[in-house]
Structures are given as C-alpha cells and as structure tokens.
Amino acid sequence: MLGSRAARLMWITALTCTAALIGGAGPLSAVPIPSVPAGPGIPEFLGAPAVAAPIPGIAPIPRHPYLAPNGDSGIHNDGWMSDSYTRPGPLGHDTRVNSMLLASECGSVAFDRAGRIVTTCLGVAPGLYLIDPNTLAVLGKHPLPGRGPLDLLKPGAFSNFGGGGYFYLDNGDRAVIGTGTGHLQVFQQTPAADGFSLVRDYDLTAVLQPGETLNSALPDSNGLIWFVAKTNGVVGTVDPDTGAVRAIRLGSGEDGQIENSFAVGDAGEVYIATNRELLRFDAGLDDSPRITWRVTYTNSGQRKPGQVDDGTGTTPTVLPDGYVAITDNADPMNVVVYRTAATAADREVCAVPVFAPGASATENSLIGAGRTLIVENNHGYANPRSTMLGATTTPGFARVDIDPDGNGCTLAWTNDTEAAPSVVPKLSLATGLVYTYTKGTQPTDPWYWTALDYRTGEVVWKRLSGVGFGFNNNYAGIALGPDGTVYVGTLGGLISLRDGR
C-alpha cells in the first residue's frame, strides 16, 4: 500500500524521469496526468449545466493593501481567508479537463497580474512554479530550500504543509515563502531561465529552535509580516524594512501546535488557531506579537481520521460585522463563531453541530460569505490509502448562517451524499455554486469536479476529472482563475476545468 515506506520509494523512483525533465530550463510543454480506464458505469458528466444565480447582498471583502487582489493572493483567496470569489466559475457547459504531470502537488495557487499561475508544488520536484493558465506549460521553476523528493519517505509526509505548502503573492506580484531552512524568502518574476529571482531573504533561524518548521506567513494590514511554525506554537513578526524578528511560543509538545495558516483583519489584527485555542493578536509597540484575547474551544481529545492533529483543522475565517469562525474538535464537530472585538462580554456567538457523532472532522478552512459559512466533512482521510481501491471518506457538507440579530446561528442545510476527502472548496458569488472535488466508490477510483447549489446544498453537476491515484488532491485547494477556469493540485500535478462555451 502507498502508506508504506517501500511503496512510497517505488513511487518516487517511477517519477524521477518526470522530475528531471521539469528541472530543466525554459518552458516545458504539459504532459497529461495518466488516467486509468474509468470502466463501465462511470459517466463523464452527471447532472445538468447551471444557470448563473448570483448571490446578492454580500459586502465586498476589503482589499488588503499588501496582498495581491482578492482571489489572487493564495490558497484561501484573501486576508480574511474567505475561500469565496466575486468572479464566475464554470457552469458545466461542454466542460473541458486538462492536466499537467508534475510529480509534485501544487497545493496553493495564486494568479499574477497577467493571469498566470504562481504556485508552490511539493513532491518529487518541489519548487515555486510559474505556469501558463491555458496550456499548463511550466514557464519557470525555482527550487524550494529545505524540500526534496526524499521528504515523501518521512512519517506524515502527505499531511506536512510546512516549508512551502503555504505562500502568498504580495501587492507587487512577489511570492513570499517560509522555507524548510528557517528563512522567509521573497521572489520576483524575471526573464531568467528559472523565471524567478530572490530579492529578499529574512533569516529567522536566530529565533527558531530545531524542529520549528515554518508553516505560513502573511502581512497584516499595516504591512508587518507575521509567521507561524507548527512545533511549540511559534508566532512571530518580521519588520519588512529592517528585518527585525520577534517571536513568542504558545505551547510545547502536543499542546499549542499550529498546523494551518491564519487570517488577518483590516485593522491590523491577526487570528491564529492552535490545536487548543483561537487567539487574536495585535502588534505591540515594538512590533512583537501581543495576545489581545484567547478562547479555548471544545475538544474531544481525539485526532480524528481526516485531521492532522487533535484540534481544529481550520484556518480561521473572518466575516463582516465583527465575527471570526473555526470548527472545534468536539464530537460531533461544531462550527463556532466568535466576536472579534478586543473586549466582549460574550465572546462566543454560537456553536452549531454538523455531521454525525463519530463521523465528523475537517482539515480545511470554512467558506465565508457575508454571514454564511460552509463546512466540508473530511472524516476518514488519513492519507492517500484512504481513497484507494474504491474506498472514500464520510460524505458531508453543511451551511451555517449567523442569525440576523447576531446572537446565534442556524443550520441552513446539510448534504450527506457527496464525499470530498480533503479538498479546500470554493464559492463563486457570481454563479451561486460551491466548487468542490469528490471521490467515487468504484474500484478504479474516479475523481470528480462537483458543483453544489449554494442555496440548497444539492448537486448541480459533476464532471469526471480523472481516474486513479494521480488525481487525488491530498489537501490541495481549488482555485478559480480570472478567466473562470478552476484548478486543483493533485498528487500527479495540476488539473484544470473550464466551460467549452
């Protein structure tokens, strides 16, 4: 099975030639990800094309002054980590699927001013990539320090987001990446052979202890760069002008781990979730991280199958009108909404249980749109073995709305038929569709692009993406490009879906 060290080594060896080709200079034409025959009874398209049903009344998310435009800056779209877009996605008309074999998973996708894909891809050929959005040809690649193909042999390799799994594109089209060597590096696109040049390198090793690998970095709305590391719950800041670094630790050992990214508000505040708490930070007078408030969420103490640790699996999501949301680790799991104000008599707005006892978990950020949150069930996804030979995970999507008076929340709908093992789903406010990536139960292992109705949670259409191991997205996020094409990274590389008309 793939989870064994020997099987993973065989997989690395089988893809070495692909990696060697990708490592060459200059553009590289896309080679499709191999797909096994689907077999009988597996249609290419299910359902019917949608008619766009825009979602009205959603206030626009403030444009972050130090990030690329909303929708273009990183895996969760914007500083609020909303996972929602104002632009349209595919409606399901004459859909076309394209793919690029990269032997590395492009988990976090951004778009530069020209609409090209900027992405970090981890696996056999780890690197920062510049990719043509239409042909999926590689236009440039720069290696990621501290990442290599042998990382796939390490325990937990398929749930390790550190050292490049997250990155962001700033307001100058520069890619900012926390490396596996304890540096925060800034890359500018250039005509050079690899497409990128290193223009700034912040050395954080003086404040990081052995084993504290950078997970994510983001600027706050004042331009101060914040970073987190999983082990010991490291939270730090970097002055982008002087390079001065300050850091604190929220825990040690199993307590206080930070597995995911974080959110930044529009008043300089930062929201970070550990496997025990949700915290709001604001910069102190010397730019050091200062805890404004902290709250302990309900925790069953379990590391559920489908989660990286025994805490929340979500990056916090900021909502308008002074709210921030996560899921907790109760059984069943709750969608929990808190008030963001520095002082609040009642911090918690609501905790709404979603999915069934013993079968609820998520490792992905909530979709946030106005006062609506959408959550996906990832229960059962431990690693790629969980979706092989017809296996899949516990189905489930749910929508939770904050009540109009702000004193509670309501479960609007639940979809208990579609199983999305680990993808970061996205919402288009222009089409009214939630775009996700689901898995069938046939032994050949088909994977589907799936569109859900935002208003009802019902399946609108499904389009076969491909069949077999290479089409497993393994925690990668869906990205909706400027021209309406959707993309998702998989263990084989990168896949796109667009309407034919």
Coordinates of C-alpha atoms in Angstrom, one line a residue:
M1 CA 0.0 0.0 0.0
L2 CA 1.1 3.6 -0.6
G3 CA 1.4 4.4 3.1
S4 CA 4.4 2.0 3.4
R5 CA 7.9 3.3 3.1
A6 CA 8.8 0.8 0.4
A7 CA 5.7 1.7 -1.7
R8 CA 6.5 5.4 -1.5
L9 CA 10.1 4.8 -2.5
M10 CA 8.8 2.9 -5.6
W11 CA 6.5 5.8 -6.4
I12 CA 9.4 8.3 -6.1
T13 CA 11.6 6.1 -8.4
A14 CA 8.9 5.8 -11.0
L15 CA 8.5 9.6 -11.3
T16 CA 12.2 10.5 -11.3
C17 CA 12.4 10.9 -15.0
T18 CA 9.5 13.4 -15.0
A19 CA 11.2 15.4 -12.2
A20 CA 14.4 15.5 -14.2
L21 CA 12.6 16.9 -17.2
I22 CA 10.8 19.5 -15.2
G23 CA 14.1 20.6 -13.6
G24 CA 15.4 21.8 -17.0
A25 CA 15.5 25.4 -18.0
G26 CA 12.9 27.1 -20.2
P27 CA 9.2 26.4 -20.8
L28 CA 8.1 22.8 -20.6
S29 CA 5.0 21.6 -22.5
A30 CA 2.4 19.9 -20.3
V31 CA 2.2 16.2 -20.3
P32 CA -1.2 15.0 -19.0
I33 CA -1.5 13.0 -15.8
P34 CA -2.1 9.4 -16.7
S35 CA -5.6 8.2 -16.1
V36 CA -6.6 4.6 -15.9
P37 CA -9.7 3.4 -17.8
A38 CA -12.8 4.5 -16.0
G39 CA -14.7 1.2 -16.5
P40 CA -18.4 0.6 -17.1
G41 CA -21.0 2.7 -15.3
I42 CA -18.8 5.8 -14.8
P43 CA -20.2 8.6 -16.9
E44 CA -18.1 11.6 -17.8
F45 CA -20.8 14.1 -16.8
L46 CA -23.7 13.9 -14.3
G47 CA -26.5 16.4 -13.8
A48 CA -27.1 19.4 -16.0
P49 CA -25.3 22.7 -16.7
A50 CA -26.3 25.5 -14.3
V51 CA -27.8 28.9 -14.9
A52 CA -25.8 31.5 -13.0
A53 CA -27.7 32.6 -9.9
P54 CA -25.6 35.4 -8.3
I55 CA -25.7 35.8 -4.6
P56 CA -26.8 39.3 -3.7
G57 CA -26.2 41.3 -0.5
I58 CA -22.7 40.1 0.2
A59 CA -20.5 43.0 1.2
P60 CA -17.1 43.0 -0.6
I61 CA -14.1 41.9 1.4
P62 CA -11.8 44.8 2.0
R63 CA -8.8 44.8 -0.4
H64 CA -5.7 44.0 1.6
P65 CA -3.1 46.7 0.8
Y66 CA -0.1 44.4 1.0
L67 CA -1.6 41.3 -0.8
A68 CA -2.4 40.7 -4.5
P69 CA -6.0 41.4 -5.3
N70 CA -8.7 39.4 -3.6
G71 CA -9.0 36.0 -5.2
D72 CA -5.4 36.0 -6.5
S73 CA -3.1 36.1 -3.4
G74 CA -3.0 32.5 -2.1
I75 CA -4.8 29.3 -1.2
H76 CA -7.6 31.0 0.8
N77 CA -8.1 33.9 -1.6
D78 CA -7.6 37.0 0.6
G79 CA -6.6 38.2 4.1
W80 CA -9.9 37.1 5.6
M81 CA -9.3 33.5 4.3
S82 CA -12.9 33.6 2.8
D83 CA -12.4 31.0 0.1
S84 CA -15.0 32.9 -1.9
Y85 CA -14.8 34.7 -5.2
T86 CA -16.7 37.5 -6.8
R87 CA -15.8 36.2 -10.3
P88 CA -17.7 33.4 -12.0
G89 CA -16.6 29.8 -12.4
P90 CA -17.7 27.1 -14.9
L91 CA -21.4 26.5 -15.3
G92 CA -21.0 23.0 -16.7
H93 CA -21.4 23.7 -20.5
D94 CA -19.3 21.4 -22.7
T95 CA -16.7 21.1 -19.9
R96 CA -13.0 20.5 -20.8
V97 CA -10.5 19.0 -18.4
N98 CA -6.7 19.5 -18.8
S99 CA -3.9 18.3 -16.7
M100 CA -0.1 18.6 -16.2
L101 CA 2.0 15.7 -14.9
L102 CA 4.4 17.3 -12.5
A103 CA 5.1 14.5 -10.0
S104 CA 4.5 17.2 -7.3
E105 CA 1.3 18.5 -5.8
C106 CA 0.5 22.2 -6.4
G107 CA -1.4 22.7 -3.3
S108 CA -1.5 26.5 -3.1
V109 CA -2.3 28.5 -6.3
A110 CA -2.2 32.3 -6.9
F111 CA -2.5 34.4 -10.0
D112 CA -0.2 37.2 -11.1
R113 CA -1.3 40.4 -12.9
A114 CA -1.1 38.7 -16.2
G115 CA -3.4 35.9 -15.1
R116 CA -0.6 33.4 -14.9
I117 CA -0.5 30.7 -12.2
V118 CA 2.1 31.1 -9.5
T119 CA 2.2 28.0 -7.2
T120 CA 4.3 26.1 -4.8
C121 CA 4.4 22.3 -5.6
L122 CA 5.7 19.7 -3.2
G123 CA 6.7 16.2 -4.0
V124 CA 9.3 14.7 -6.4
A125 CA 10.1 18.1 -8.0
P126 CA 9.4 20.6 -5.2
G127 CA 9.6 24.3 -6.2
L128 CA 8.0 27.6 -6.9
Y129 CA 6.4 27.4 -10.4
L130 CA 5.1 29.9 -13.0
I131 CA 2.6 28.1 -15.2
D132 CA 0.6 29.1 -18.3
P133 CA -3.1 29.0 -17.3
N134 CA -4.3 27.8 -20.6
T135 CA -1.8 25.1 -21.7
L136 CA -0.5 24.3 -18.2
A137 CA 3.1 24.5 -19.6
V138 CA 5.7 25.3 -17.0
L139 CA 7.2 28.7 -17.7
G140 CA 9.6 28.8 -14.8
K141 CA 10.6 27.0 -11.7
H142 CA 12.8 27.8 -8.6
P143 CA 13.7 25.1 -6.1
L144 CA 12.3 25.3 -2.5
P145 CA 15.2 25.3 0.0
G146 CA 14.8 22.5 2.5
R147 CA 12.4 20.4 0.5
G148 CA 13.3 17.4 -1.6
P149 CA 11.8 14.2 -3.0
L150 CA 13.0 12.1 -0.1
D151 CA 10.7 14.1 2.2
L152 CA 8.0 11.7 0.9
L153 CA 9.6 8.9 2.9
K154 CA 9.1 10.7 6.2
P155 CA 6.2 9.9 8.5
G156 CA 3.3 12.2 7.9
A157 CA 4.7 13.2 4.5
F158 CA 1.2 13.6 3.0
S159 CA 0.0 15.9 5.7
N160 CA 3.1 18.2 6.1
F161 CA 2.2 21.7 5.0
G162 CA 5.4 23.3 6.2
G163 CA 8.4 24.7 4.3
G164 CA 6.4 25.9 1.2
G165 CA 2.9 24.3 1.4
Y166 CA 1.6 27.8 2.1
F167 CA 2.8 31.0 0.4
Y168 CA 1.4 34.3 -0.6
L169 CA 1.6 36.7 -3.5
D170 CA 2.1 40.3 -2.4
N171 CA 0.9 43.6 -3.9
G172 CA 4.0 43.7 -6.1
D173 CA 3.5 40.2 -7.6
R174 CA 6.2 38.8 -5.4
A175 CA 5.9 35.3 -4.0
V176 CA 6.7 35.2 -0.2
I177 CA 7.5 31.7 1.1
G178 CA 8.6 30.3 4.5
T179 CA 11.2 27.7 3.7
G180 CA 12.2 24.5 5.3
T181 CA 15.5 26.1 6.3
G182 CA 14.0 28.8 8.6
H183 CA 14.1 31.6 6.1
L184 CA 11.3 33.9 4.7
Q185 CA 12.2 34.4 1.1
V186 CA 10.7 36.9 -1.4
F187 CA 10.8 36.0 -5.1
Q188 CA 10.3 38.4 -8.0
Q189 CA 9.4 37.2 -11.5
T190 CA 12.3 37.7 -14.0
P191 CA 13.1 36.7 -17.6
A192 CA 15.8 34.5 -16.2
A193 CA 15.9 30.8 -17.1
D194 CA 14.0 29.7 -13.9
G195 CA 11.5 32.6 -14.0
F196 CA 12.3 33.9 -10.6
S197 CA 15.0 35.8 -8.7
L198 CA 15.4 36.0 -4.9
V199 CA 15.1 39.7 -4.0
R200 CA 14.9 39.5 -0.1
D201 CA 15.8 36.8 2.4
Y202 CA 14.8 37.2 6.0
D203 CA 16.8 34.8 8.2
L204 CA 14.6 33.6 11.1
T205 CA 16.9 30.9 12.4
A206 CA 18.0 33.0 15.4
V207 CA 14.5 32.8 16.9
L208 CA 13.6 29.3 15.7
Q209 CA 14.6 26.2 17.6
P210 CA 15.4 22.9 16.0
G211 CA 12.3 21.3 14.6
E212 CA 10.3 24.5 14.4
T213 CA 9.5 24.5 10.7
L214 CA 7.7 27.5 9.2
N215 CA 4.1 26.8 8.2
S216 CA 2.8 30.1 6.9
A217 CA 3.4 33.8 6.7
L218 CA 1.2 36.8 5.9
P219 CA 1.4 40.6 6.2
D220 CA -1.1 42.3 8.5
S221 CA -3.0 45.4 7.1
N222 CA -0.1 47.6 8.3
G223 CA 2.5 45.7 6.4
L224 CA 4.1 43.9 9.3
I225 CA 4.8 40.3 8.3
W226 CA 3.6 37.6 10.7
F227 CA 4.7 33.9 10.6
V228 CA 3.8 30.7 12.4
A229 CA 5.6 27.4 13.0
K230 CA 3.8 24.2 14.0
T231 CA 6.0 22.9 16.8
N232 CA 5.7 24.8 20.1
G233 CA 3.1 27.2 18.6
V234 CA 5.6 29.7 17.4
V235 CA 4.1 33.1 16.4
G236 CA 6.4 35.8 15.2
T237 CA 6.7 39.1 13.3
V238 CA 9.2 40.4 10.7
D239 CA 9.7 44.1 10.0
P240 CA 9.9 44.1 6.2
D241 CA 12.2 47.1 6.1
T242 CA 14.7 46.3 8.8
G243 CA 14.4 42.5 9.0
A244 CA 13.9 42.7 12.8
V245 CA 12.4 39.4 14.0
R246 CA 10.4 38.9 17.2
A247 CA 8.6 35.7 18.3
I248 CA 6.7 34.0 21.2
R249 CA 5.7 30.4 21.8
L250 CA 2.1 29.4 22.7
G251 CA 2.9 25.8 23.9
S252 CA 5.2 22.9 23.8
G253 CA 5.0 19.2 22.8
E254 CA 1.4 18.3 21.9
D255 CA -0.2 21.5 23.2
G256 CA -0.2 24.7 21.2
Q257 CA 0.6 23.3 17.8
I258 CA -0.3 25.4 14.7
E259 CA -1.0 23.2 11.7
N260 CA -2.6 25.6 9.3
S261 CA -2.4 29.2 8.1
F262 CA -4.0 32.2 9.8
A263 CA -6.2 35.2 9.0
V264 CA -5.6 38.9 9.0
G265 CA -8.3 41.5 9.5
D266 CA -8.4 45.1 8.2
A267 CA -7.4 46.8 11.4
G268 CA -4.0 45.2 11.9
E269 CA -5.3 42.2 13.9
V270 CA -4.3 38.6 13.3
Y271 CA -6.3 35.4 14.1
I272 CA -4.4 32.2 14.8
A273 CA -5.8 28.8 15.8
T274 CA -3.8 26.2 17.7
N275 CA -4.9 22.7 18.5
R276 CA -6.4 24.0 21.7
E277 CA -7.3 27.7 21.3
L278 CA -8.3 30.5 19.0
L279 CA -6.3 33.7 19.6
R280 CA -6.5 37.3 18.4
F281 CA -3.1 39.1 18.2
D282 CA -2.2 42.7 17.7
A283 CA 1.3 44.1 17.3
G284 CA 2.8 45.6 20.3
L285 CA 4.6 49.0 20.4
D286 CA 7.8 47.2 19.4
D287 CA 6.0 45.1 16.7
S288 CA 6.2 42.0 18.9
P289 CA 3.2 39.6 18.9
R290 CA 0.7 40.6 21.6
I291 CA -2.3 38.4 22.6
T292 CA -5.4 40.5 22.7
W293 CA -7.8 37.7 23.6
R294 CA -7.7 33.9 23.6
V295 CA -10.5 31.3 23.9
T296 CA -10.3 27.6 24.4
Y297 CA -12.7 25.7 22.1
T298 CA -14.4 22.4 22.8
N299 CA -12.1 19.4 22.2
S300 CA -12.8 15.7 22.2
G301 CA -9.1 15.0 22.6
Q302 CA -9.2 12.8 19.5
R303 CA -7.1 13.1 16.4
K304 CA -9.9 12.1 14.2
P305 CA -9.2 10.4 10.8
G306 CA -9.2 13.3 8.5
Q307 CA -7.3 15.7 10.7
V308 CA -3.6 16.4 11.0
D309 CA -3.7 16.8 14.8
D310 CA -6.1 16.7 17.8
G311 CA -7.5 20.1 17.3
T312 CA -9.3 22.3 14.8
G313 CA -8.5 21.6 11.2
T314 CA -9.4 25.1 10.1
T315 CA -7.6 28.2 9.3
P316 CA -9.7 31.0 10.9
T317 CA -12.2 32.8 8.6
V318 CA -13.0 36.4 9.2
L319 CA -16.6 37.7 8.5
P320 CA -18.0 41.2 8.2
D321 CA -19.7 42.9 11.2
G322 CA -17.0 41.7 13.7
Y323 CA -17.0 37.9 13.5
V324 CA -14.4 35.1 13.1
A325 CA -15.1 31.4 12.7
I326 CA -13.5 28.0 13.0
T327 CA -14.6 24.4 13.7
D328 CA -13.8 22.9 17.0
N329 CA -12.8 19.3 17.8
A330 CA -16.0 18.2 19.6
D331 CA -17.8 15.0 18.7
P332 CA -19.8 15.9 16.6
M333 CA -17.8 18.8 15.4
N334 CA -19.2 22.3 15.7
V335 CA -19.0 25.4 13.5
V336 CA -18.1 28.0 16.1
V337 CA -18.4 31.8 15.6
Y338 CA -16.8 34.3 17.9
R339 CA -16.9 38.1 18.2
T340 CA -13.7 39.7 17.2
A341 CA -13.8 42.9 19.4
A342 CA -10.9 43.4 21.7
T343 CA -13.3 43.2 24.6
A344 CA -16.6 41.3 24.5
A345 CA -18.9 40.2 27.3
D346 CA -20.0 37.1 25.3
R347 CA -17.1 36.0 23.0
E348 CA -18.9 33.0 21.5
V349 CA -21.8 33.7 19.2
C350 CA -22.7 30.1 18.5
A351 CA -21.5 26.5 18.3
V352 CA -23.6 24.5 15.7
P353 CA -23.0 20.8 15.5
V354 CA -22.5 19.4 12.0
F355 CA -22.5 15.8 10.7
A356 CA -22.9 12.7 12.7
P357 CA -21.3 11.6 16.0
G358 CA -18.2 9.6 15.4
A359 CA -18.0 10.8 11.8
S360 CA -17.2 14.5 11.7
A361 CA -13.9 16.1 11.0
T362 CA -12.4 18.7 8.7
E363 CA -8.9 19.8 7.8
N364 CA -9.9 22.8 5.6
S365 CA -10.9 26.3 6.1
L366 CA -14.6 27.3 6.1
I367 CA -16.0 29.2 3.2
G368 CA -17.2 32.6 4.4
A369 CA -19.6 34.8 2.5
G370 CA -21.4 37.6 4.5
R371 CA -22.9 35.9 7.5
T372 CA -22.8 32.4 5.9
L373 CA -20.3 29.6 6.5
I374 CA -19.9 26.4 4.6
V375 CA -18.1 23.4 6.0
E376 CA -16.9 20.2 4.4
N377 CA -16.5 16.8 6.1
N378 CA -13.1 15.2 5.7
H379 CA -13.7 12.4 8.2
G380 CA -11.8 9.3 7.2
Y381 CA -9.0 10.8 5.1
A382 CA -5.7 9.7 6.9
N383 CA -3.5 9.6 3.8
P384 CA -3.9 8.5 0.1
R385 CA -4.6 4.9 1.1
S386 CA -7.9 6.1 2.4
T387 CA -9.2 6.6 -1.1
M388 CA -7.7 3.7 -3.0
L389 CA -9.4 0.6 -4.5
G390 CA -12.9 2.2 -4.2
A391 CA -12.6 3.5 -0.7
T392 CA -13.7 7.0 0.1
T393 CA -14.5 9.2 3.1
T394 CA -17.6 10.1 5.1
P395 CA -19.8 12.4 2.9
G396 CA -20.9 15.8 4.1
F397 CA -21.3 19.5 3.5
A398 CA -23.2 21.9 5.7
R399 CA -24.2 25.6 5.6
V400 CA -24.4 27.6 8.8
D401 CA -25.8 31.2 8.9
I402 CA -25.3 33.7 11.7
D403 CA -28.8 34.9 12.8
P404 CA -29.8 38.4 11.8
D405 CA -29.6 39.7 15.4
G406 CA -26.1 38.3 15.8
N407 CA -27.0 36.2 18.9
G408 CA -26.9 32.8 17.5
C409 CA -26.7 30.7 14.3
T410 CA -28.9 28.4 12.2
L411 CA -28.0 25.2 10.3
A412 CA -29.4 26.0 6.8
W413 CA -28.8 22.7 5.1
T414 CA -26.7 19.5 5.1
N415 CA -25.6 17.5 2.1
D416 CA -24.9 13.9 3.3
T417 CA -24.3 12.3 -0.1
E418 CA -21.1 13.9 -1.5
A419 CA -17.7 12.8 -0.2
A420 CA -14.9 15.3 -0.6
P421 CA -11.9 13.6 1.1
S422 CA -9.6 16.6 1.6
V423 CA -10.1 19.5 -0.9
V424 CA -10.4 23.2 0.0
P425 CA -13.8 24.0 -1.6
K426 CA -14.6 27.5 -3.1
L427 CA -17.7 29.6 -3.6
S428 CA -18.4 31.8 -6.6
L429 CA -20.8 34.7 -5.7
A430 CA -21.3 35.3 -9.4
T431 CA -22.6 31.8 -10.2
G432 CA -24.1 30.7 -6.8
L433 CA -22.1 27.5 -7.0
V434 CA -19.8 25.8 -4.5
Y435 CA -16.9 24.1 -6.3
T436 CA -15.5 21.0 -4.7
Y437 CA -13.7 17.8 -5.6
T438 CA -15.2 14.5 -4.8
K439 CA -14.4 10.8 -4.9
G440 CA -16.4 7.9 -6.3
T441 CA -16.6 4.4 -4.8
Q442 CA -15.8 2.4 -7.9
P443 CA -12.7 0.2 -7.6
T444 CA -11.0 2.2 -10.4
D445 CA -11.1 5.3 -8.1
P446 CA -12.7 8.1 -10.2
W447 CA -12.4 11.7 -9.0
Y448 CA -15.0 14.4 -9.9
W449 CA -15.2 18.2 -10.2
T450 CA -18.5 18.8 -8.3
A451 CA -20.7 21.9 -8.2
L452 CA -23.2 22.3 -5.4
D453 CA -26.0 24.8 -5.1
Y454 CA -25.1 27.4 -2.5
R455 CA -28.8 27.9 -1.6
T456 CA -29.7 24.2 -1.1
G457 CA -26.6 22.2 -1.0
E458 CA -27.8 19.9 -3.8
V459 CA -25.5 18.6 -6.5
V460 CA -25.9 20.6 -9.7
W461 CA -23.4 18.8 -11.8
K462 CA -20.3 16.5 -11.7
R463 CA -17.6 16.2 -14.2
L464 CA -15.1 13.4 -14.2
S465 CA -11.6 14.7 -13.6
G466 CA -9.6 11.5 -13.9
V467 CA -9.2 8.0 -12.6
G468 CA -6.6 6.7 -10.3
F469 CA -4.0 7.8 -7.8
G470 CA -2.6 10.7 -9.7
F471 CA -6.0 12.6 -9.4
N472 CA -6.1 12.6 -5.6
N473 CA -5.9 16.2 -4.5
N474 CA -4.5 15.4 -1.0
Y475 CA -5.4 18.6 0.9
A476 CA -4.8 20.9 -2.1
G477 CA -7.2 23.9 -2.6
I478 CA -9.4 24.7 -5.6
A479 CA -8.5 28.0 -7.3
L480 CA -10.8 29.9 -9.6
G481 CA -8.8 31.8 -12.2
P482 CA -9.5 35.3 -13.6
D483 CA -11.0 33.8 -16.8
G484 CA -13.4 31.4 -15.0
T485 CA -11.3 28.3 -15.2
V486 CA -10.9 26.3 -12.0
Y487 CA -7.7 24.5 -10.9
V488 CA -6.7 22.0 -8.3
G489 CA -3.4 20.4 -7.4
T490 CA -3.2 16.6 -7.2
L491 CA -0.5 14.1 -6.4
G492 CA 0.1 13.9 -10.1
G493 CA 0.4 17.7 -10.7
L494 CA -2.2 20.2 -11.6
I495 CA -5.7 19.9 -13.2
S496 CA -8.0 22.5 -14.8
L497 CA -11.6 22.6 -15.7
R498 CA -13.3 25.1 -18.0
D499 CA -16.5 25.5 -19.9
G500 CA -16.2 24.9 -23.6
R501 CA -18.5 27.8 -24.4

